[in-house]
Every structure is written in structure tokens, then in C-alpha cells.
Coordinates of C-alpha atoms in Angstrom, one line a residue:
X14 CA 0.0 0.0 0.0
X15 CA 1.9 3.2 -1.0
X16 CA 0.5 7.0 -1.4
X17 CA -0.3 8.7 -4.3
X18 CA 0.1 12.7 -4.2
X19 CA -1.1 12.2 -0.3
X20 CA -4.2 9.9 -1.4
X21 CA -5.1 6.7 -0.5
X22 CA -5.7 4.2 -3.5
X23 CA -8.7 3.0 -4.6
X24 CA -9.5 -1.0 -4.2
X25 CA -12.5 -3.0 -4.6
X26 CA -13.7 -5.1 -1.6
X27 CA -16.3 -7.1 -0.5
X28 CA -18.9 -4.8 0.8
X29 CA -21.9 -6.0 3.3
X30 CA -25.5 -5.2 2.6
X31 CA -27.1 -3.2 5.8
X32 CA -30.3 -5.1 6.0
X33 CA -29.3 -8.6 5.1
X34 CA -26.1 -10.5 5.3
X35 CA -25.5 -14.1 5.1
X36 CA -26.2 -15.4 8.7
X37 CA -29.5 -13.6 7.7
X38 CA -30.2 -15.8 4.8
X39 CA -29.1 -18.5 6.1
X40 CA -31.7 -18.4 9.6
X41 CA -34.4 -17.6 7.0
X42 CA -33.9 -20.7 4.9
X43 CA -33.8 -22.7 8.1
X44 CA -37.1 -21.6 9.3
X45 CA -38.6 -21.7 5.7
X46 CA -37.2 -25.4 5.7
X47 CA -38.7 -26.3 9.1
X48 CA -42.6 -24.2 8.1
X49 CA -42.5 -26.5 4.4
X50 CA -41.6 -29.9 6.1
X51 CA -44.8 -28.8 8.3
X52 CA -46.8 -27.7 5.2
X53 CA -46.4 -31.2 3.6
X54 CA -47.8 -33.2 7.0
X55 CA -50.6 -30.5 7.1
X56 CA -52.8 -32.6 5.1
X57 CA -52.7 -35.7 7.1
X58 CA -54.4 -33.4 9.9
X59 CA -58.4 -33.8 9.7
X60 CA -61.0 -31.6 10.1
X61 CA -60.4 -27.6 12.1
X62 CA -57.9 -29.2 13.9
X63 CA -55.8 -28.5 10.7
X64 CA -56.6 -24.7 10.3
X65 CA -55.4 -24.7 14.2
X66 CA -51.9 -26.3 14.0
X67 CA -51.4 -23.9 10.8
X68 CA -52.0 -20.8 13.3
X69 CA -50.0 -22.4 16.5
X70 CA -46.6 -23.3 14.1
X71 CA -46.6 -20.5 11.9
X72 CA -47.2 -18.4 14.1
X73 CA -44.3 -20.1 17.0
X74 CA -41.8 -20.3 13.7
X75 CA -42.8 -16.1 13.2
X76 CA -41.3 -15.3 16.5
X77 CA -38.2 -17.8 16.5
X78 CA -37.5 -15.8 13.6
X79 CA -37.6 -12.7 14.1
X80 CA -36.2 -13.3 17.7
X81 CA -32.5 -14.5 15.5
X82 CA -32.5 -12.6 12.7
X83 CA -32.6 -9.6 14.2
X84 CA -29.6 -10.6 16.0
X85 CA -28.1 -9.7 12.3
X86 CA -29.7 -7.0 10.5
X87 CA -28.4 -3.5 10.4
X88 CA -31.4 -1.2 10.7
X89 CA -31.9 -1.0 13.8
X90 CA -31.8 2.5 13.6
X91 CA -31.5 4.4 10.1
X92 CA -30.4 8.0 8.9
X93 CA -29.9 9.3 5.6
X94 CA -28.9 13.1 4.4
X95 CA -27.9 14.1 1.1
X96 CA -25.2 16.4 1.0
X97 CA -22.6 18.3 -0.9
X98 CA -19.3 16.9 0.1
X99 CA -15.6 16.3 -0.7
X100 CA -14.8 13.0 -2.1
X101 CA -11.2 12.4 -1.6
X102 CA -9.3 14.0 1.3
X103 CA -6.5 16.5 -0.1
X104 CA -8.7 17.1 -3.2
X105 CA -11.5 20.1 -3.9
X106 CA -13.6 18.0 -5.9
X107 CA -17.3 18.1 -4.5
X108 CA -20.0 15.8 -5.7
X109 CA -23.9 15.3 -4.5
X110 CA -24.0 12.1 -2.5
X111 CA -26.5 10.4 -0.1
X112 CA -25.1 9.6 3.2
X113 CA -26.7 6.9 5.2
X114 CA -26.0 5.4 8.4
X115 CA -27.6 1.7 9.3
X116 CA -26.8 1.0 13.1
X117 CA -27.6 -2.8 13.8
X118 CA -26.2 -5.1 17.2
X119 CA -23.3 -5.8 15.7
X120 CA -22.0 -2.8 14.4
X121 CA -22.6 0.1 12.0
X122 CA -23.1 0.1 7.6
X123 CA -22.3 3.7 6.6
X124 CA -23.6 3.9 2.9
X125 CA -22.4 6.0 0.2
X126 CA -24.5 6.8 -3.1
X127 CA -23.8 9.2 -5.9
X128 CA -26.6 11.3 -7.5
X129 CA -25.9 10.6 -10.1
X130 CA -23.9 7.0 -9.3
X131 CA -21.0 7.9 -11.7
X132 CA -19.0 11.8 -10.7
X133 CA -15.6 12.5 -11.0
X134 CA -15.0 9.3 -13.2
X135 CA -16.0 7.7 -10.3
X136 CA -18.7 5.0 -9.6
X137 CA -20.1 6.2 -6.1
X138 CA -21.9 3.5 -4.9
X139 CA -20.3 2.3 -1.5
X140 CA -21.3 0.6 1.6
X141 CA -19.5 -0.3 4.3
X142 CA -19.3 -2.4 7.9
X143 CA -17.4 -1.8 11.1
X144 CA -18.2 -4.7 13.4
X145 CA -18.4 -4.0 17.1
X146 CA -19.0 -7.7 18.1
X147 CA -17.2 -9.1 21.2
X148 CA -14.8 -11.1 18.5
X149 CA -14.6 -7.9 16.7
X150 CA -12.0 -4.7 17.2
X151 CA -13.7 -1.3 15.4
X152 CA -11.1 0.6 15.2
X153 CA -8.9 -2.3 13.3
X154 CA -12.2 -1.8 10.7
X155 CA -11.5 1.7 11.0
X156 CA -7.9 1.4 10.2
X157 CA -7.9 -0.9 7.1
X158 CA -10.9 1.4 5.8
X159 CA -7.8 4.3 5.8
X160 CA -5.8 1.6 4.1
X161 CA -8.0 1.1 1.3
X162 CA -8.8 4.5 0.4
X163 CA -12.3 4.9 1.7
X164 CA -14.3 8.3 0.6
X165 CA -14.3 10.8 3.1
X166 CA -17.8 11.1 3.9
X167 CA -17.7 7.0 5.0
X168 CA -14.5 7.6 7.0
X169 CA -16.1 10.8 9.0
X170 CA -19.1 8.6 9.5
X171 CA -17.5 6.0 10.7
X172 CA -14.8 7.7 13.0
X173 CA -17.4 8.9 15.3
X174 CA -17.8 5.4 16.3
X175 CA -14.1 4.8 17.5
X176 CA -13.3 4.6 20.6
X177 CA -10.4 7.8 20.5
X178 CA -13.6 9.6 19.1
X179 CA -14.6 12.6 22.1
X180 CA -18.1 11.7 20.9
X181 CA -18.4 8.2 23.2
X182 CA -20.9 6.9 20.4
X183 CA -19.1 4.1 20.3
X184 CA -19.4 2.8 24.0
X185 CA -22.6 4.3 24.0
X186 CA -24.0 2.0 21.2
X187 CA -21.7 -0.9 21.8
X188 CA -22.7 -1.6 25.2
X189 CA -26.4 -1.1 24.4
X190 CA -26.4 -3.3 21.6
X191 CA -24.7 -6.1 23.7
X192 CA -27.7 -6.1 26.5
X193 CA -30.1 -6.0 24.1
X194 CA -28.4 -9.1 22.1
X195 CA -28.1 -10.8 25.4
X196 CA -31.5 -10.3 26.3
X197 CA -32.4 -11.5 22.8
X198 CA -31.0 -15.0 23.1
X199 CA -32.6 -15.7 26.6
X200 CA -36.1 -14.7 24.9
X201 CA -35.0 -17.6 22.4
X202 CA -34.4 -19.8 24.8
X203 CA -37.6 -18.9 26.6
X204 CA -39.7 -19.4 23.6
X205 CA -38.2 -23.3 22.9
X206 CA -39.6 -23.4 26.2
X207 CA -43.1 -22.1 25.4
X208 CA -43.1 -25.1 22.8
X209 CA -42.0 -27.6 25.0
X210 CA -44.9 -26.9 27.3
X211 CA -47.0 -26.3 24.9
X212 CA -46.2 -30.2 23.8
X213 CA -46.3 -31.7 26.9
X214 CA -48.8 -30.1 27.1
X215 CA -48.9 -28.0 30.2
X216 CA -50.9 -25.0 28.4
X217 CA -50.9 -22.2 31.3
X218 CA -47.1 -22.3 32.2
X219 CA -46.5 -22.4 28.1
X220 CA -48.7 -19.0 28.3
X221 CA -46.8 -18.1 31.0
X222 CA -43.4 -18.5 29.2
X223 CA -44.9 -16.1 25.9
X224 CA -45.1 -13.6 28.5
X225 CA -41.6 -14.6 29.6
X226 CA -40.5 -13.9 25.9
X227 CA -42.2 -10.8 25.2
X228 CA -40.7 -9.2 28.4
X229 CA -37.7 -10.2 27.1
X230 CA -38.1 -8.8 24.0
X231 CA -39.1 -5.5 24.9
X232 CA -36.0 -5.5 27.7
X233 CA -34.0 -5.6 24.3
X234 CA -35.6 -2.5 22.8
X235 CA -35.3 -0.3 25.9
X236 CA -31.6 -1.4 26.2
X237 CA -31.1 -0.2 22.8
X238 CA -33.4 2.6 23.0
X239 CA -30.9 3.8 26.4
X240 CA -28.8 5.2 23.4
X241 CA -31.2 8.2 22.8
X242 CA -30.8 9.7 26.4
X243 CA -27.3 10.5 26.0
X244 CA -25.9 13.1 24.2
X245 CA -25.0 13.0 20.2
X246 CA -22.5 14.2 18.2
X247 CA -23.8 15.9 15.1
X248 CA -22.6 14.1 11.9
X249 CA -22.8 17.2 9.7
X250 CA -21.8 17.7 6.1
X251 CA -21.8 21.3 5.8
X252 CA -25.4 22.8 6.6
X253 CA -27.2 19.1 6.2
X254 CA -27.2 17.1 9.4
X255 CA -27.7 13.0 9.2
X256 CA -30.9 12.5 11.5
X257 CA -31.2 8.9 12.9
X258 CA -34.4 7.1 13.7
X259 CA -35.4 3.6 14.9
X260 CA -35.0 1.5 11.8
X261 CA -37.7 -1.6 10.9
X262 CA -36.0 -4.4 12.8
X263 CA -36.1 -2.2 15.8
X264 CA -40.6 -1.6 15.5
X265 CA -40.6 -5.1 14.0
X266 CA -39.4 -6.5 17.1
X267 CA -41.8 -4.5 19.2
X268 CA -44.5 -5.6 17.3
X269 CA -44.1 -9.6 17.8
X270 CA -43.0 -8.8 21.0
X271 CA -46.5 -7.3 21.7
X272 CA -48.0 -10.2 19.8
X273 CA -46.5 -12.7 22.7
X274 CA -48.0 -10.5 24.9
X275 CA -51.1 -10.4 23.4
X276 CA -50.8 -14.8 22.6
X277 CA -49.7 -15.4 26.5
X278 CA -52.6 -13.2 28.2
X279 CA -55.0 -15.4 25.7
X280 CA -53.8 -18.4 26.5
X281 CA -53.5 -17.9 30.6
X282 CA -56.9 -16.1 30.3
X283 CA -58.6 -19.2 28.8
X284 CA -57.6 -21.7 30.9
X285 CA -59.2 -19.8 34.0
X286 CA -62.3 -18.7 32.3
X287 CA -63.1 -21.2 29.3
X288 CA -60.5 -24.4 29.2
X289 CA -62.6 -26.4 26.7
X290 CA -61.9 -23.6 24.3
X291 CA -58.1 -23.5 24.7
X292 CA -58.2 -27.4 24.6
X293 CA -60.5 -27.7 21.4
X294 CA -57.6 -24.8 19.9
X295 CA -55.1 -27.0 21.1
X296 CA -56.8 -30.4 20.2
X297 CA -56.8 -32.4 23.3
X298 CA -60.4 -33.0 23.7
X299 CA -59.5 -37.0 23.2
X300 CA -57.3 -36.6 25.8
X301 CA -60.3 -35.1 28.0
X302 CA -62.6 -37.5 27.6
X303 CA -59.8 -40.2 28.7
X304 CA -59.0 -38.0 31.4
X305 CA -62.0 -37.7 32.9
X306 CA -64.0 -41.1 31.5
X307 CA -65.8 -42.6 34.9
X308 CA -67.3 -46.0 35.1
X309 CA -71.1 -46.4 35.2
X310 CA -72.1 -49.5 35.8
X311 CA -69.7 -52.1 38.5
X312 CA -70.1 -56.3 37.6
X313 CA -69.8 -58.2 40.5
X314 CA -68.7 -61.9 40.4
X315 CA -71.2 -64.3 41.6
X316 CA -68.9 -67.1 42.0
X317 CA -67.7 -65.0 45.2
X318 CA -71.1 -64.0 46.5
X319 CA -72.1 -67.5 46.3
X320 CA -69.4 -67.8 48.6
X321 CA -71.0 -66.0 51.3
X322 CA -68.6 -63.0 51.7
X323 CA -68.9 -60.1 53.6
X324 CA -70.3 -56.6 52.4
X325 CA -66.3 -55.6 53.3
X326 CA -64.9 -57.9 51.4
X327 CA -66.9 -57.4 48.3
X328 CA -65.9 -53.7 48.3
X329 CA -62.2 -54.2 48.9
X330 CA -62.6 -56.3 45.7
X331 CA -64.4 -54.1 43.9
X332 CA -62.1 -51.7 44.3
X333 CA -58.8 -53.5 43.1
X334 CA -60.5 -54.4 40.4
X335 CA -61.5 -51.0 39.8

């Protein structure tokens, strides 16, 4: 890597989309793989009972989900600003970009895009990752992004986040977005329990453990949200200022979060007020009718009352036979 008049080269690189990545794809195709194989048994299911298993897995495959792939995406809060800015550092030349900034759990995507795509015999059309992962260092990312040449408005994006930066962005975010990752995985591992319960089944503690989840879940998004009540450095290019807000991950988990909520309430409030309902949802009215099947009629045999026994000893009989 050598200079050129003061300037950084140019190289292409592998560049990460700020919504979906790989480990995305890959959790999607896993679900989708698990929601077919149930799709092709469907069938064999006769009568409502079908229409209700379709509600109870989609709807537990939904959540699993969202709870892990969330873990992944990078739009957990979004900003963009378009700007006139410097390309290149030591050079004059200005061109009209958007800037946007994509913060997700695992680090930040700071995206660059011409308007139009091709100035200064230039194709503008970057974006960008610097991890802040516990296996990750940011300001290594930081560094090689110097190395390769990175435009300036990326690298000014993108050095608010160090950890040298006076801004404190980066401990700010990086902290949040390690609680609310944490808290993520244990409302995983809360709703595997739901389904467990729900199998056994034991119906009210597997509504209990949807509550479980969605508390979870929301923990998440106020660790995240904890970001907002500090102060912020101003990213500005010139007079425009990059403006962040919570990005669709962020209200996406909120919403199923709610939904568990919502699923766990209905689920503990029918087996108080109407459990025939939740077991005709949950198709165990077979299993009702063995539960609570009572004999009606008792055959005595009258090679033992020919015998001459006692009252006493006719009911201790019955009984073991019973």
C-alpha cells in the first residue's frame, strides 16, 4: 500500500448489505425449511384441527425468527442526508451524495451513493461495515478502511464510532447493543420453552413462558433505546445534518414482541375462564374425555357372592378391580 500525491488508492472489496447478510439468509432458509416440512404433514391433519396447528406453528416459527435474525440486521436504527461533500481527502472536488447510516447489534453500515452513481470518473456506490462484536475490534475496521482508500464522507461517518472519538458513540452503542443481544437469546431460549410446554402439554405455564418472551423482547428495545438519552455528536456535512431514527428491525421487534403479549394473556386467560376452548384450539379434547372417563355401571362376580362373603370384602374387591 503506498501514497499517491497524499491519497489513499482505490481498491474493490467485499462490501456488506445493511439489512441482510449471510447469517440472515441462512436463519431464514432454516425456518422456511422447518414451516415446508410442516406444510407437507398439514394434510394428514383432519377436520379444524388442521386450520389450528397452521395458526400455532406459523405463528411459533414467526417469533423464533424474528427473535434470531434480528440478531443480524443492520437497521436497527437508520439515517440518511444528502449532501454536498468532498470525495477524496487533499482534493477540492465536491460531488452530490446520499449519506446513510444503518446502526444494527453488531456494528454500523455507513452507505455511500452518488446522485448521479458515476462523478468525478467515479462509480459512487459504497457501503461499508465496522463490526463491534465481542470477537470484533472497530477501530482495526476503521484502520484498514484508511488503508483502502475509503471516501471521506464514509471515514467521517465512521470515526465517530471509535473509541479515540470525544463523541463516546461508540461505547454508548456498543454496550447497548450487547444487553439488548443478550436479552435476545434468553427470549429464544424462553420461547423453545413455550413449545416444550406447549407439547407436553402444560398450556398455562406455556402462556406463561410467551409472557416470559415478550418481556424479554421488549427488555431488548429499551436497552437499545438507552442510546437516545445520551448526548450526540452531530454528523454534519456542511449545513445538512444526518438525523437517525429507529429503523424496521427495531418496530418489527416491538411488534411480535406485543404479539406474545397479546398470545400469552390469551392463552392464561382461557384456561381460567373457558379451558374447553383452549383445549378444542389446542386439540386435546380425546385426551379429555380419557382423562375424565368414569365407570357407570360395577359387575360383580357371583362365583364370590355364592361364597358368602362379607359386604367388606366385596368392596375391597371391587375396588382393586377397579
Amino acid at each position: 500500500m503506498t501514497l499517491f500525491d497524499g491519497v489513499y488508492p482505490f481498491y474493490p472489496q467485499q462490501r456488506k448489505v445493511f439489512v441482510f447478510d449471510v447469517s440472515t439468509i441462512i436463519v431464514i432458509v432454516v425456518f422456511l425449511t422447518f414451516a415446508c416440512s410442516f406444510l407437507l404433514i398439514i394434510p394428514g391433519i383432519r377436520g379444524r384441527a388442521r386450520i389450528y396447528w397452521t395458526l400455532r406453528v406459523l405463528l411459533s416459527l414467526v417469533v423464533g425468527v424474528v427473535i434470531v435474525v434480528v440478531q443480524f440486521t443492520g437497521d436497527w436504527e437508520t439515517g440518511w442526508v444528502k449532501a454536498n461533500t468532498s470525495y477524496k481527502s487533499f482534493s477540492r472536488a465536491l460531488v452530490n451524495v446520499d449519506v446513510g447510516l444503518h446502526v444494527g447489534l453488531a456494528g454500523v453500515n455507513v452507505t455511500l451513493m452518488g446522485n448521479p452513481v458515476n462523478q468525478v470518473n467515479e462509480t459512487i456506490d459504497y457501503n461499508e461495515h465496522f463490526a463491534w462484536s465481542f470477537n470484533a475490534d472497530y477501530d482495526q475496521s476503521y484502520s484498514e478502511g484508511l488503508e483502502r482508500g475509503l471516501p471521506s464522507p464514509i471515514l467521517y461517518v465512521a470515526e465517530k464510532f471509535t473509541t479515540q472519538s470525544p463523541c463516546s458513540m461508540h461505547r454508548q452503542y456498543r454496550i447497548s447493543s450487547h444487553y439488548a443481544s443478550a436479552t435476545l437469546w434468553v427470549a429464544f431460549c424462553t420461547w423453545l420453552i413455550s413449545n416444550i410446554l406447549f407439547s407436553m402439554p402444560v398450556l398455562v405455564y406455556g402462556g406463561y413462558m410467551l409472557l416470559v418472551t415478550g418481556a424479554f423482547m421488549i427488555f431488548s428495545l429499551l436497552s437499545f433505546s438507552t442510546v437516545k438519552n445520551s448526548l450526540m455528536c452531530p454528523i454534519q456535512f456542511g449545513t445538512a445534518v444526518l438525523r437517525t431514527g429507529y429503523g424496521g428491525s427495531f418496530w418489527l421487534m416491538l411488534v411480535i414482541g406485543l404479539l406474545c403479549f397479546v398470545a400469552g394473556i390469551t392463552v392464561v386467560a382461557l384456561h381460567y375462564f373457558n379451558l374447553d376452548l383452549l383445549k378444542t384450539f389446542f386439540d386435546l379434547h380425546e385426551d379429555k374425555a380419557e382423562e375424565y372417563q368414569e365407570m357407570t355401571e360395577v359387575y360383580v362376580n357371583p362365583h364370590f357372592v355364592n361364597k358368602g362373603l362379607s359386604p367388606s370384602q366385596l368392596s375391597k374387591l371391587n375396588s382393586k378391580a377397579i
